[in-house]
Backbone atoms as SQL, in Angstrom:
CREATE TABLE atoms (id INTEGER PRIMARY KEY, chain TEXT, resi INTEGER, resn TEXT, atom TEXT, x REAL, y REAL, z REAL);
INSERT INTO atoms VALUES
  (1, 'A', 1, 'UNK', 'N', -26.305, -32.354, 9.626),
  (2, 'A', 1, 'UNK', 'CA', -25.702, -31.873, 8.396),
  (3, 'A', 1, 'UNK', 'C', -26.065, -30.409, 8.159),
  (4, 'A', 2, 'UNK', 'N', -27.333, -30.053, 8.429),
  (5, 'A', 2, 'UNK', 'CA', -27.761, -28.668, 8.244),
  (6, 'A', 2, 'UNK', 'C', -26.995, -27.746, 9.191),
  (7, 'A', 3, 'UNK', 'N', -26.760, -28.207, 10.404),
  (8, 'A', 3, 'UNK', 'CA', -26.016, -27.409, 11.382),
  (9, 'A', 3, 'UNK', 'C', -24.604, -27.159, 10.891),
  (10, 'A', 4, 'UNK', 'N', -23.986, -28.171, 10.315),
  (11, 'A', 4, 'UNK', 'CA', -22.638, -28.029, 9.788),
  (12, 'A', 4, 'UNK', 'C', -22.601, -27.020, 8.637),
  (13, 'A', 5, 'UNK', 'N', -23.584, -27.082, 7.767),
  (14, 'A', 5, 'UNK', 'CA', -23.657, -26.155, 6.637),
  (15, 'A', 5, 'UNK', 'C', -23.855, -24.720, 7.114),
  (16, 'A', 6, 'UNK', 'N', -24.744, -24.509, 8.052),
  (17, 'A', 6, 'UNK', 'CA', -24.992, -23.165, 8.595),
  (18, 'A', 6, 'UNK', 'C', -23.742, -22.645, 9.292),
  (19, 'A', 7, 'UNK', 'N', -23.065, -23.503, 10.048),
  (20, 'A', 7, 'UNK', 'CA', -21.832, -23.093, 10.736),
  (21, 'A', 7, 'UNK', 'C', -20.769, -22.674, 9.727),
  (22, 'A', 8, 'UNK', 'N', -20.629, -23.425, 8.658),
  (23, 'A', 8, 'UNK', 'CA', -19.643, -23.095, 7.629),
  (24, 'A', 8, 'UNK', 'C', -19.974, -21.759, 6.970),
  (25, 'A', 9, 'UNK', 'N', -21.236, -21.523, 6.690),
  (26, 'A', 9, 'UNK', 'CA', -21.636, -20.247, 6.083),
  (27, 'A', 9, 'UNK', 'C', -21.355, -19.072, 7.008),
  (28, 'A', 10, 'UNK', 'N', -21.628, -19.249, 8.292),
  (29, 'A', 10, 'UNK', 'CA', -21.365, -18.170, 9.252),
  (30, 'A', 10, 'UNK', 'C', -19.876, -17.890, 9.387),
  (31, 'A', 11, 'UNK', 'N', -19.057, -18.917, 9.299),
  (32, 'A', 11, 'UNK', 'CA', -17.614, -18.722, 9.375),
  (33, 'A', 11, 'UNK', 'C', -17.069, -18.026, 8.133),
  (34, 'A', 12, 'UNK', 'N', -17.658, -18.294, 6.985),
  (35, 'A', 12, 'UNK', 'CA', -17.178, -17.705, 5.734),
  (36, 'A', 12, 'UNK', 'C', -17.774, -16.332, 5.447),
  (37, 'A', 13, 'UNK', 'N', -18.822, -15.941, 6.143),
  (38, 'A', 13, 'UNK', 'CA', -19.458, -14.645, 5.905),
  (39, 'A', 13, 'UNK', 'C', -18.497, -13.472, 6.072),
  (40, 'A', 14, 'UNK', 'N', -17.637, -13.436, 7.105),
  (41, 'A', 14, 'UNK', 'CA', -16.690, -12.311, 7.218),
  (42, 'A', 14, 'UNK', 'C', -15.714, -12.233, 6.053),
  (43, 'A', 15, 'UNK', 'N', -15.373, -13.370, 5.448),
  (44, 'A', 15, 'UNK', 'CA', -14.468, -13.357, 4.302),
  (45, 'A', 15, 'UNK', 'C', -15.118, -12.633, 3.139),
  (46, 'A', 16, 'UNK', 'N', -16.409, -12.831, 2.927),
  (47, 'A', 16, 'UNK', 'CA', -17.131, -12.131, 1.868),
  (48, 'A', 16, 'UNK', 'C', -17.145, -10.632, 2.103),
  (49, 'A', 17, 'UNK', 'N', -17.268, -10.214, 3.346),
  (50, 'A', 17, 'UNK', 'CA', -17.270, -8.784, 3.660),
  (51, 'A', 17, 'UNK', 'C', -15.898, -8.182, 3.415),
  (52, 'A', 18, 'UNK', 'N', -14.846, -8.969, 3.656),
  (53, 'A', 18, 'UNK', 'CA', -13.483, -8.490, 3.458),
  (54, 'A', 18, 'UNK', 'C', -13.198, -8.249, 1.971),
  (55, 'A', 19, 'UNK', 'N', -13.830, -9.020, 1.102),
  (56, 'A', 19, 'UNK', 'CA', -13.533, -8.953, -0.325),
  (57, 'A', 19, 'UNK', 'C', -14.362, -7.912, -1.072),
  (58, 'A', 20, 'UNK', 'N', -15.122, -7.081, -0.377),
  (59, 'A', 20, 'UNK', 'CA', -15.984, -6.103, -1.042),
  (60, 'A', 20, 'UNK', 'C', -15.181, -5.089, -1.853),
  (61, 'A', 21, 'UNK', 'N', -14.032, -4.688, -1.381),
  (62, 'A', 21, 'UNK', 'CA', -13.162, -3.753, -2.103),
  (63, 'A', 21, 'UNK', 'C', -11.889, -4.494, -2.505),
  (64, 'A', 22, 'UNK', 'N', -11.388, -4.164, -3.675),
  (65, 'A', 22, 'UNK', 'CA', -10.176, -4.806, -4.198),
  (66, 'A', 22, 'UNK', 'C', -9.076, -3.769, -4.392),
  (67, 'A', 23, 'UNK', 'N', -7.830, -4.210, -4.541),
  (68, 'A', 23, 'UNK', 'CA', -6.743, -3.255, -4.799),
  (69, 'A', 23, 'UNK', 'C', -7.002, -2.358, -6.012),
  (70, 'A', 24, 'UNK', 'N', -7.723, -2.870, -6.992),
  (71, 'A', 24, 'UNK', 'CA', -8.024, -2.061, -8.188),
  (72, 'A', 24, 'UNK', 'C', -9.029, -0.947, -7.909),
  (73, 'A', 25, 'UNK', 'N', -9.685, -0.980, -6.737),
  (74, 'A', 25, 'UNK', 'CA', -10.620, 0.084, -6.350),
  (75, 'A', 25, 'UNK', 'C', -9.901, 1.299, -5.773),
  (76, 'A', 26, 'UNK', 'N', -8.600, 1.201, -5.614),
  (77, 'A', 26, 'UNK', 'CA', -7.797, 2.307, -5.091),
  (78, 'A', 26, 'UNK', 'C', -6.852, 2.807, -6.179),
  (79, 'A', 27, 'UNK', 'N', -6.546, 4.085, -6.123),
  (80, 'A', 27, 'UNK', 'CA', -5.607, 4.676, -7.079),
  (81, 'A', 27, 'UNK', 'C', -4.534, 5.438, -6.319),
  (82, 'A', 28, 'UNK', 'N', -3.356, 5.465, -6.897),
  (83, 'A', 28, 'UNK', 'CA', -2.259, 6.252, -6.335),
  (84, 'A', 28, 'UNK', 'C', -2.001, 7.389, -7.303),
  (85, 'A', 29, 'UNK', 'N', -2.080, 8.607, -6.786),
  (86, 'A', 29, 'UNK', 'CA', -1.890, 9.794, -7.606),
  (87, 'A', 29, 'UNK', 'C', -0.698, 10.594, -7.102),
  (88, 'A', 30, 'UNK', 'N', -0.112, 11.349, -8.011),
  (89, 'A', 30, 'UNK', 'CA', 0.963, 12.295, -7.684),
  (90, 'A', 30, 'UNK', 'C', 2.133, 11.653, -6.943),
  (91, 'A', 31, 'UNK', 'N', 2.525, 10.432, -7.331),
  (92, 'A', 31, 'UNK', 'CA', 3.665, 9.783, -6.686),
  (93, 'A', 31, 'UNK', 'C', 4.950, 10.487, -7.102),
  (94, 'A', 32, 'UNK', 'N', 5.759, 10.875, -6.105),
  (95, 'A', 32, 'UNK', 'CA', 7.000, 11.605, -6.368),
  (96, 'A', 32, 'UNK', 'C', 8.129, 11.049, -5.517),
  (97, 'A', 33, 'UNK', 'N', 9.311, 11.040, -6.104),
  (98, 'A', 33, 'UNK', 'CA', 10.524, 10.688, -5.379),
  (99, 'A', 33, 'UNK', 'C', 11.364, 11.946, -5.237),
  (100, 'A', 34, 'UNK', 'N', 11.857, 12.171, -4.022),
  (101, 'A', 34, 'UNK', 'CA', 12.705, 13.328, -3.771),
  (102, 'A', 34, 'UNK', 'C', 13.780, 12.899, -2.770),
  (103, 'A', 35, 'UNK', 'N', 15.024, 13.281, -3.039),
  (104, 'A', 35, 'UNK', 'CA', 16.128, 12.997, -2.129),
  (105, 'A', 35, 'UNK', 'C', 16.633, 14.317, -1.556),
  (106, 'A', 36, 'UNK', 'N', 16.837, 14.359, -0.245),
  (107, 'A', 36, 'UNK', 'CA', 17.368, 15.555, 0.407),
  (108, 'A', 36, 'UNK', 'C', 18.581, 15.168, 1.245),
  (109, 'A', 37, 'UNK', 'N', 19.476, 16.095, 1.424),
  (110, 'A', 37, 'UNK', 'CA', 20.682, 15.837, 2.192),
  (111, 'A', 37, 'UNK', 'C', 21.754, 15.245, 1.301),
  (112, 'A', 38, 'UNK', 'N', 22.821, 14.764, 1.928),
  (113, 'A', 38, 'UNK', 'CA', 23.916, 14.140, 1.171),
  (114, 'A', 38, 'UNK', 'C', 24.645, 13.149, 2.062),
  (115, 'A', 39, 'UNK', 'N', 25.404, 12.275, 1.425),
  (116, 'A', 39, 'UNK', 'CA', 26.188, 11.283, 2.159),
  (117, 'A', 39, 'UNK', 'C', 25.320, 10.413, 3.036),
  (118, 'A', 40, 'UNK', 'N', 25.790, 10.173, 4.260),
  (119, 'A', 40, 'UNK', 'CA', 25.050, 9.323, 5.197),
  (120, 'A', 40, 'UNK', 'C', 23.745, 9.973, 5.650),
  (121, 'A', 41, 'UNK', 'N', 23.614, 11.279, 5.475),
  (122, 'A', 41, 'UNK', 'CA', 22.413, 11.989, 5.878),
  (123, 'A', 41, 'UNK', 'C', 21.369, 12.101, 4.783),
  (124, 'A', 42, 'UNK', 'N', 21.542, 11.391, 3.686),
  (125, 'A', 42, 'UNK', 'CA', 20.590, 11.442, 2.579),
  (126, 'A', 42, 'UNK', 'C', 19.270, 10.810, 2.997),
  (127, 'A', 43, 'UNK', 'N', 18.180, 11.511, 2.758),
  (128, 'A', 43, 'UNK', 'CA', 16.839, 11.031, 3.100),
  (129, 'A', 43, 'UNK', 'C', 15.989, 10.975, 1.840),
  (130, 'A', 44, 'UNK', 'N', 15.195, 9.908, 1.734),
  (131, 'A', 44, 'UNK', 'CA', 14.283, 9.755, 0.605),
  (132, 'A', 44, 'UNK', 'C', 12.877, 10.163, 1.013),
  (133, 'A', 45, 'UNK', 'N', 12.175, 10.755, 0.077),
  (134, 'A', 45, 'UNK', 'CA', 10.752, 11.017, 0.220),
  (135, 'A', 45, 'UNK', 'C', 10.088, 10.330, -0.967),
  (136, 'A', 46, 'UNK', 'N', 9.233, 9.360, -0.686),
  (137, 'A', 46, 'UNK', 'CA', 8.475, 8.642, -1.704),
  (138, 'A', 46, 'UNK', 'C', 7.012, 8.843, -1.349),
  (139, 'A', 47, 'UNK', 'N', 6.454, 9.921, -1.871),
  (140, 'A', 47, 'UNK', 'CA', 5.140, 10.355, -1.422),
  (141, 'A', 47, 'UNK', 'C', 4.102, 10.358, -2.537),
  (142, 'A', 48, 'UNK', 'N', 2.860, 10.372, -2.125),
  (143, 'A', 48, 'UNK', 'CA', 1.747, 10.426, -3.066),
  (144, 'A', 48, 'UNK', 'C', 0.429, 10.484, -2.329),
  (145, 'A', 49, 'UNK', 'N', -0.632, 10.311, -3.092),
  (146, 'A', 49, 'UNK', 'CA', -1.996, 10.310, -2.550),
  (147, 'A', 49, 'UNK', 'C', -2.616, 8.949, -2.844),
  (148, 'A', 50, 'UNK', 'N', -3.235, 8.343, -1.843),
  (149, 'A', 50, 'UNK', 'CA', -3.984, 7.105, -2.004),
  (150, 'A', 50, 'UNK', 'C', -5.463, 7.464, -2.013),
  (151, 'A', 51, 'UNK', 'N', -6.168, 7.141, -3.108),
  (152, 'A', 51, 'UNK', 'CA', -7.568, 7.521, -3.282),
  (153, 'A', 51, 'UNK', 'C', -8.450, 6.276, -3.284),
  (154, 'A', 52, 'UNK', 'N', -9.523, 6.313, -2.503),
  (155, 'A', 52, 'UNK', 'CA', -10.479, 5.213, -2.440),
  (156, 'A', 52, 'UNK', 'C', -11.585, 5.428, -3.472),
  (157, 'A', 53, 'UNK', 'N', -11.652, 4.547, -4.480),
  (158, 'A', 53, 'UNK', 'CA', -12.722, 4.583, -5.479),
  (159, 'A', 53, 'UNK', 'C', -13.730, 3.464, -5.257),
  (160, 'A', 54, 'UNK', 'N', -13.635, 2.793, -4.112),
  (161, 'A', 54, 'UNK', 'CA', -14.568, 1.726, -3.762),
  (162, 'A', 54, 'UNK', 'C', -15.872, 2.356, -3.263),
  (163, 'A', 55, 'UNK', 'N', -16.959, 1.618, -3.339),
  (164, 'A', 55, 'UNK', 'CA', -18.256, 2.119, -2.865),
  (165, 'A', 55, 'UNK', 'C', -18.355, 2.112, -1.345),
  (166, 'A', 56, 'UNK', 'N', -17.393, 1.470, -0.680),
  (167, 'A', 56, 'UNK', 'CA', -17.399, 1.373, 0.781),
  (168, 'A', 56, 'UNK', 'C', -16.120, 1.969, 1.364),
  (169, 'A', 57, 'UNK', 'N', -16.179, 2.297, 2.633),
  (170, 'A', 57, 'UNK', 'CA', -14.977, 2.746, 3.333),
  (171, 'A', 57, 'UNK', 'C', -14.061, 1.545, 3.535),
  (172, 'A', 58, 'UNK', 'N', -12.790, 1.722, 3.256),
  (173, 'A', 58, 'UNK', 'CA', -11.809, 0.643, 3.396),
  (174, 'A', 58, 'UNK', 'C', -10.419, 1.255, 3.487),
  (175, 'A', 59, 'UNK', 'N', -9.453, 0.434, 3.824),
  (176, 'A', 59, 'UNK', 'CA', -8.055, 0.864, 3.889),
  (177, 'A', 59, 'UNK', 'C', -7.250, 0.045, 2.880),
  (178, 'A', 60, 'UNK', 'N', -6.148, 0.613, 2.418),
  (179, 'A', 60, 'UNK', 'CA', -5.297, -0.090, 1.452),
  (180, 'A', 60, 'UNK', 'C', -3.847, -0.018, 1.887),
  (181, 'A', 61, 'UNK', 'N', -3.134, -1.083, 1.591),
  (182, 'A', 61, 'UNK', 'CA', -1.704, -1.158, 1.868),
  (183, 'A', 61, 'UNK', 'C', -0.952, -0.799, 0.585),
  (184, 'A', 62, 'UNK', 'N', -0.043, 0.156, 0.695),
  (185, 'A', 62, 'UNK', 'CA', 0.748, 0.604, -0.450),
  (186, 'A', 62, 'UNK', 'C', 2.096, -0.108, -0.433),
  (187, 'A', 63, 'UNK', 'N', 2.549, -0.523, -1.613),
  (188, 'A', 63, 'UNK', 'CA', 3.849, -1.187, -1.760),
  (189, 'A', 63, 'UNK', 'C', 4.717, -0.365, -2.697),
  (190, 'A', 64, 'UNK', 'N', 5.954, -0.102, -2.287),
  (191, 'A', 64, 'UNK', 'CA', 6.915, 0.625, -3.118),
  (192, 'A', 64, 'UNK', 'C', 8.121, -0.278, -3.352),
  (193, 'A', 65, 'UNK', 'N', 8.508, -0.427, -4.621),
  (194, 'A', 65, 'UNK', 'CA', 9.705, -1.171, -4.995),
  (195, 'A', 65, 'UNK', 'C', 10.764, -0.186, -5.469),
  (196, 'A', 66, 'UNK', 'N', 11.966, -0.281, -4.923),
  (197, 'A', 66, 'UNK', 'CA', 13.112, 0.504, -5.398),
  (198, 'A', 66, 'UNK', 'C', 13.921, -0.411, -6.308),
  (199, 'A', 67, 'UNK', 'N', 14.211, 0.055, -7.535),
  (200, 'A', 67, 'UNK', 'CA', 14.873, -0.778, -8.537),
  (201, 'A', 67, 'UNK', 'C', 16.164, -0.130, -9.027),
  (202, 'A', 68, 'UNK', 'N', 17.065, -0.982, -9.528),
  (203, 'A', 68, 'UNK', 'CA', 18.272, -0.453, -10.152),
  (204, 'A', 68, 'UNK', 'C', 17.978, -0.164, -11.621),
  (205, 'A', 69, 'UNK', 'N', 18.988, 0.261, -12.362),
  (206, 'A', 69, 'UNK', 'CA', 18.804, 0.651, -13.766),
  (207, 'A', 69, 'UNK', 'C', 18.325, -0.503, -14.644),
  (208, 'A', 70, 'UNK', 'N', 18.644, -1.743, -14.273),
  (209, 'A', 70, 'UNK', 'CA', 18.219, -2.901, -15.073),
  (210, 'A', 70, 'UNK', 'C', 16.820, -3.387, -14.701),
  (211, 'A', 71, 'UNK', 'N', 16.214, -2.791, -13.662),
  (212, 'A', 71, 'UNK', 'CA', 14.871, -3.187, -13.240),
  (213, 'A', 71, 'UNK', 'C', 14.848, -4.182, -12.103),
  (214, 'A', 72, 'UNK', 'N', 16.030, -4.567, -11.610),
  (215, 'A', 72, 'UNK', 'CA', 16.110, -5.498, -10.483),
  (216, 'A', 72, 'UNK', 'C', 15.631, -4.791, -9.214),
  (217, 'A', 73, 'UNK', 'N', 14.740, -5.445, -8.473),
  (218, 'A', 73, 'UNK', 'CA', 14.219, -4.872, -7.230),
  (219, 'A', 73, 'UNK', 'C', 15.290, -4.967, -6.150),
  (220, 'A', 74, 'UNK', 'N', 15.662, -3.823, -5.604),
  (221, 'A', 74, 'UNK', 'CA', 16.672, -3.746, -4.548),
  (222, 'A', 74, 'UNK', 'C', 16.047, -3.792, -3.158),
  (223, 'A', 75, 'UNK', 'N', 14.924, -3.099, -2.999),
  (224, 'A', 75, 'UNK', 'CA', 14.218, -3.053, -1.725),
  (225, 'A', 75, 'UNK', 'C', 12.725, -2.934, -1.989),
  (226, 'A', 76, 'UNK', 'N', 11.941, -3.503, -1.093),
  (227, 'A', 76, 'UNK', 'CA', 10.488, -3.383, -1.144),
  (228, 'A', 76, 'UNK', 'C', 9.997, -3.048, 0.251),
  (229, 'A', 77, 'UNK', 'N', 9.123, -2.065, 0.332),
  (230, 'A', 77, 'UNK', 'CA', 8.530, -1.696, 1.616),
  (231, 'A', 77, 'UNK', 'C', 7.030, -1.524, 1.424),
  (232, 'A', 78, 'UNK', 'N', 6.282, -1.817, 2.489),
  (233, 'A', 78, 'UNK', 'CA', 4.830, -1.677, 2.454),
  (234, 'A', 78, 'UNK', 'C', 4.365, -0.892, 3.666),
  (235, 'A', 79, 'UNK', 'N', 3.262, -0.181, 3.512),
  (236, 'A', 79, 'UNK', 'CA', 2.699, 0.574, 4.617),
  (237, 'A', 79, 'UNK', 'C', 1.226, 0.840, 4.399),
  (238, 'A', 80, 'UNK', 'N', 0.539, 1.115, 5.492),
  (239, 'A', 80, 'UNK', 'CA', -0.885, 1.435, 5.469),
  (240, 'A', 80, 'UNK', 'C', -1.008, 2.945, 5.686),
  (241, 'A', 81, 'UNK', 'N', -1.179, 3.744, 4.624),
  (242, 'A', 81, 'UNK', 'CA', -1.212, 5.200, 4.763),
  (243, 'A', 81, 'UNK', 'C', -2.233, 5.732, 5.758),
  (244, 'A', 82, 'UNK', 'N', -3.368, 5.060, 5.890),
  (245, 'A', 82, 'UNK', 'CA', -4.394, 5.531, 6.827),
  (246, 'A', 82, 'UNK', 'C', -4.299, 4.818, 8.170),
  (247, 'A', 83, 'UNK', 'N', -3.245, 4.038, 8.362),
  (248, 'A', 83, 'UNK', 'CA', -3.107, 3.293, 9.605),
  (249, 'A', 83, 'UNK', 'C', -4.244, 2.295, 9.744),
  (250, 'A', 84, 'UNK', 'N', -4.884, 2.267, 10.905),
  (251, 'A', 84, 'UNK', 'CA', -6.005, 1.349, 11.134),
  (252, 'A', 84, 'UNK', 'C', -7.352, 2.035, 10.939),
  (253, 'A', 85, 'UNK', 'N', -7.368, 3.086, 10.133),
  (254, 'A', 85, 'UNK', 'CA', -8.626, 3.790, 9.827),
  (255, 'A', 85, 'UNK', 'C', -9.026, 3.492, 8.385),
  (256, 'A', 86, 'UNK', 'N', -10.314, 3.432, 8.153),
  (257, 'A', 86, 'UNK', 'CA', -10.821, 3.271, 6.794),
  (258, 'A', 86, 'UNK', 'C', -10.855, 4.630, 6.105),
  (259, 'A', 87, 'UNK', 'N', -10.706, 4.608, 4.791),
  (260, 'A', 87, 'UNK', 'CA', -10.798, 5.815, 3.972),
  (261, 'A', 87, 'UNK', 'C', -12.188, 5.818, 3.347),
  (262, 'A', 88, 'UNK', 'N', -12.915, 6.893, 3.502),
  (263, 'A', 88, 'UNK', 'CA', -14.278, 6.983, 2.964),
  (264, 'A', 88, 'UNK', 'C', -14.250, 6.965, 1.432),
  (265, 'A', 89, 'UNK', 'N', -15.325, 6.492, 0.809),
  (266, 'A', 89, 'UNK', 'CA', -15.388, 6.495, -0.659),
  (267, 'A', 89, 'UNK', 'C', -15.141, 7.895, -1.221),
  (268, 'A', 90, 'UNK', 'N', -14.275, 7.982, -2.230),
  (269, 'A', 90, 'UNK', 'CA', -13.960, 9.259, -2.866),
  (270, 'A', 90, 'UNK', 'C', -12.934, 10.095, -2.127),
  (271, 'A', 91, 'UNK', 'N', -12.530, 9.683, -0.945),
  (272, 'A', 91, 'UNK', 'CA', -11.564, 10.443, -0.148),
  (273, 'A', 91, 'UNK', 'C', -10.147, 9.916, -0.401),
  (274, 'A', 92, 'UNK', 'N', -9.169, 10.691, 0.038),
  (275, 'A', 92, 'UNK', 'CA', -7.768, 10.301, -0.136),
  (276, 'A', 92, 'UNK', 'C', -6.969, 10.604, 1.121),
  (277, 'A', 93, 'UNK', 'N', -5.802, 9.952, 1.210),
  (278, 'A', 93, 'UNK', 'CA', -4.846, 10.241, 2.275),
  (279, 'A', 93, 'UNK', 'C', -3.473, 10.382, 1.638),
  (280, 'A', 94, 'UNK', 'N', -2.656, 11.216, 2.247),
  (281, 'A', 94, 'UNK', 'CA', -1.288, 11.433, 1.783),
  (282, 'A', 94, 'UNK', 'C', -0.379, 10.421, 2.470),
  (283, 'A', 95, 'UNK', 'N', 0.617, 9.943, 1.745),
  (284, 'A', 95, 'UNK', 'CA', 1.582, 9.017, 2.340),
  (285, 'A', 95, 'UNK', 'C', 2.996, 9.384, 1.913),
  (286, 'A', 96, 'UNK', 'N', 3.974, 8.940, 2.699),
  (287, 'A', 96, 'UNK', 'CA', 5.395, 9.067, 2.378),
  (288, 'A', 96, 'UNK', 'C', 6.099, 7.858, 2.992),
  (289, 'A', 97, 'UNK', 'N', 6.498, 6.914, 2.146),
  (290, 'A', 97, 'UNK', 'CA', 7.163, 5.702, 2.620),
  (291, 'A', 97, 'UNK', 'C', 8.680, 5.788, 2.504),
  (292, 'A', 98, 'UNK', 'N', 9.197, 6.934, 2.156),
  (293, 'A', 98, 'UNK', 'CA', 10.634, 7.098, 1.971),
  (294, 'A', 98, 'UNK', 'C', 11.454, 6.801, 3.201),
  (295, 'A', 99, 'UNK', 'N', 10.943, 7.115, 4.361),
  (296, 'A', 99, 'UNK', 'CA', 11.705, 6.900, 5.599),
  (297, 'A', 99, 'UNK', 'C', 11.941, 5.422, 5.887),
  (298, 'A', 100, 'UNK', 'N', 11.183, 4.535, 5.235),
  (299, 'A', 100, 'UNK', 'CA', 11.354, 3.102, 5.434),
  (300, 'A', 100, 'UNK', 'C', 12.536, 2.532, 4.650),
  (301, 'A', 101, 'UNK', 'N', 13.006, 3.284, 3.653),
  (302, 'A', 101, 'UNK', 'CA', 14.070, 2.801, 2.783),
  (303, 'A', 101, 'UNK', 'C', 15.438, 3.252, 3.268),
  (304, 'A', 102, 'UNK', 'N', 16.419, 2.374, 3.105),
  (305, 'A', 102, 'UNK', 'CA', 17.817, 2.730, 3.323),
  (306, 'A', 102, 'UNK', 'C', 18.378, 3.042, 1.937),
  (307, 'A', 103, 'UNK', 'N', 18.819, 4.256, 1.742),
  (308, 'A', 103, 'UNK', 'CA', 19.275, 4.693, 0.420),
  (309, 'A', 103, 'UNK', 'C', 20.445, 3.859, -0.079),
  (310, 'A', 104, 'UNK', 'N', 20.372, 3.489, -1.366),
  (311, 'A', 104, 'UNK', 'CA', 21.470, 2.826, -2.063),
  (312, 'A', 104, 'UNK', 'C', 21.737, 3.634, -3.331),
  (313, 'A', 105, 'UNK', 'N', 23.011, 3.846, -3.644),
  (314, 'A', 105, 'UNK', 'CA', 23.390, 4.674, -4.789),
  (315, 'A', 105, 'UNK', 'C', 22.861, 4.132, -6.108),
  (316, 'A', 106, 'UNK', 'N', 22.639, 2.823, -6.210),
  (317, 'A', 106, 'UNK', 'CA', 22.170, 2.261, -7.481),
  (318, 'A', 106, 'UNK', 'C', 20.642, 2.262, -7.630),
  (319, 'A', 107, 'UNK', 'N', 19.915, 2.860, -6.692),
  (320, 'A', 107, 'UNK', 'CA', 18.459, 3.006, -6.847),
  (321, 'A', 107, 'UNK', 'C', 18.189, 4.008, -7.957),
  (322, 'A', 108, 'UNK', 'N', 17.506, 3.559, -8.997),
  (323, 'A', 108, 'UNK', 'CA', 17.248, 4.413, -10.154),
  (324, 'A', 108, 'UNK', 'C', 15.767, 4.639, -10.438),
  (325, 'A', 109, 'UNK', 'N', 14.925, 3.697, -10.042),
  (326, 'A', 109, 'UNK', 'CA', 13.508, 3.770, -10.385),
  (327, 'A', 109, 'UNK', 'C', 12.680, 3.260, -9.212),
  (328, 'A', 110, 'UNK', 'N', 11.464, 3.756, -9.103),
  (329, 'A', 110, 'UNK', 'CA', 10.574, 3.356, -8.024),
  (330, 'A', 110, 'UNK', 'C', 9.205, 3.077, -8.619),
  (331, 'A', 111, 'UNK', 'N', 8.615, 1.956, -8.222),
  (332, 'A', 111, 'UNK', 'CA', 7.249, 1.657, -8.642),
  (333, 'A', 111, 'UNK', 'C', 6.386, 1.547, -7.398),
  (334, 'A', 112, 'UNK', 'N', 5.137, 1.931, -7.545),
  (335, 'A', 112, 'UNK', 'CA', 4.222, 1.934, -6.412),
  (336, 'A', 112, 'UNK', 'C', 2.907, 1.299, -6.839),
  (337, 'A', 113, 'UNK', 'N', 2.289, 0.597, -5.912),
  (338, 'A', 113, 'UNK', 'CA', 1.005, -0.037, -6.194),
  (339, 'A', 113, 'UNK', 'C', 0.290, -0.373, -4.899),
  (340, 'A', 114, 'UNK', 'N', -0.940, -0.830, -5.030),
  (341, 'A', 114, 'UNK', 'CA', -1.735, -1.243, -3.875),
  (342, 'A', 114, 'UNK', 'C', -1.570, -2.750, -3.715),
  (343, 'A', 115, 'UNK', 'N', -1.089, -3.172, -2.546),
  (344, 'A', 115, 'UNK', 'CA', -0.798, -4.579, -2.291),
  (345, 'A', 115, 'UNK', 'C', -1.968, -5.331, -1.656),
  (346, 'A', 116, 'UNK', 'N', -2.739, -4.649, -0.827),
  (347, 'A', 116, 'UNK', 'CA', -3.807, -5.333, -0.090),
  (348, 'A', 116, 'UNK', 'C', -4.876, -4.318, 0.292),
  (349, 'A', 117, 'UNK', 'N', -6.067, -4.815, 0.556),
  (350, 'A', 117, 'UNK', 'CA', -7.189, -3.978, 0.990),
  (351, 'A', 117, 'UNK', 'C', -7.826, -4.643, 2.193),
  (352, 'A', 118, 'UNK', 'N', -8.206, -3.813, 3.165),
  (353, 'A', 118, 'UNK', 'CA', -8.816, -4.337, 4.399),
  (354, 'A', 118, 'UNK', 'C', -9.837, -3.340, 4.894),
  (355, 'A', 119, 'UNK', 'N', -10.851, -3.857, 5.566),
  (356, 'A', 119, 'UNK', 'CA', -11.820, -2.995, 6.252),
  (357, 'A', 119, 'UNK', 'C', -11.590, -3.169, 7.742),
  (358, 'A', 120, 'UNK', 'N', -11.319, -2.073, 8.414),
  (359, 'A', 120, 'UNK', 'CA', -11.042, -2.127, 9.867),
  (360, 'A', 120, 'UNK', 'C', -12.331, -2.057, 10.647);
C-alpha cells in the first residue's frame, strides 16, 4: 500500500510543477488591430505584448476572438508567442496573431486573453 501511495505521489508531482503559474500571472499590453491592403490582399495585424508576472519562468498561450457587431465570435485563434521557450519573470515578448485569421467584412471587435500556461 505504501508503494502504491509513493508511486501516485511521484506521478502527480509534475502536475503540481505545471500549476505554479496561472493565466492570471500573465498580462497582455498594447493590443492593437490594424488592417493593411485591400480586397483579397487585406492582411490583419493583431499584435501586443505578453508580460510574465509569475515568480517563475513560464510560457503562455494567447487566444484572440474576432467578433461581429453583436458580439458573436466569428473566429478564434491561439498561439504561443514565445514558442517553446519560457519567458523570464518580469520579461515580455511581442506577438502578432493576425496572420492566422482569414479576414471577414463583418469582423468588428477583437478580444484577447491568456488561454493556457506551460513550463517548457
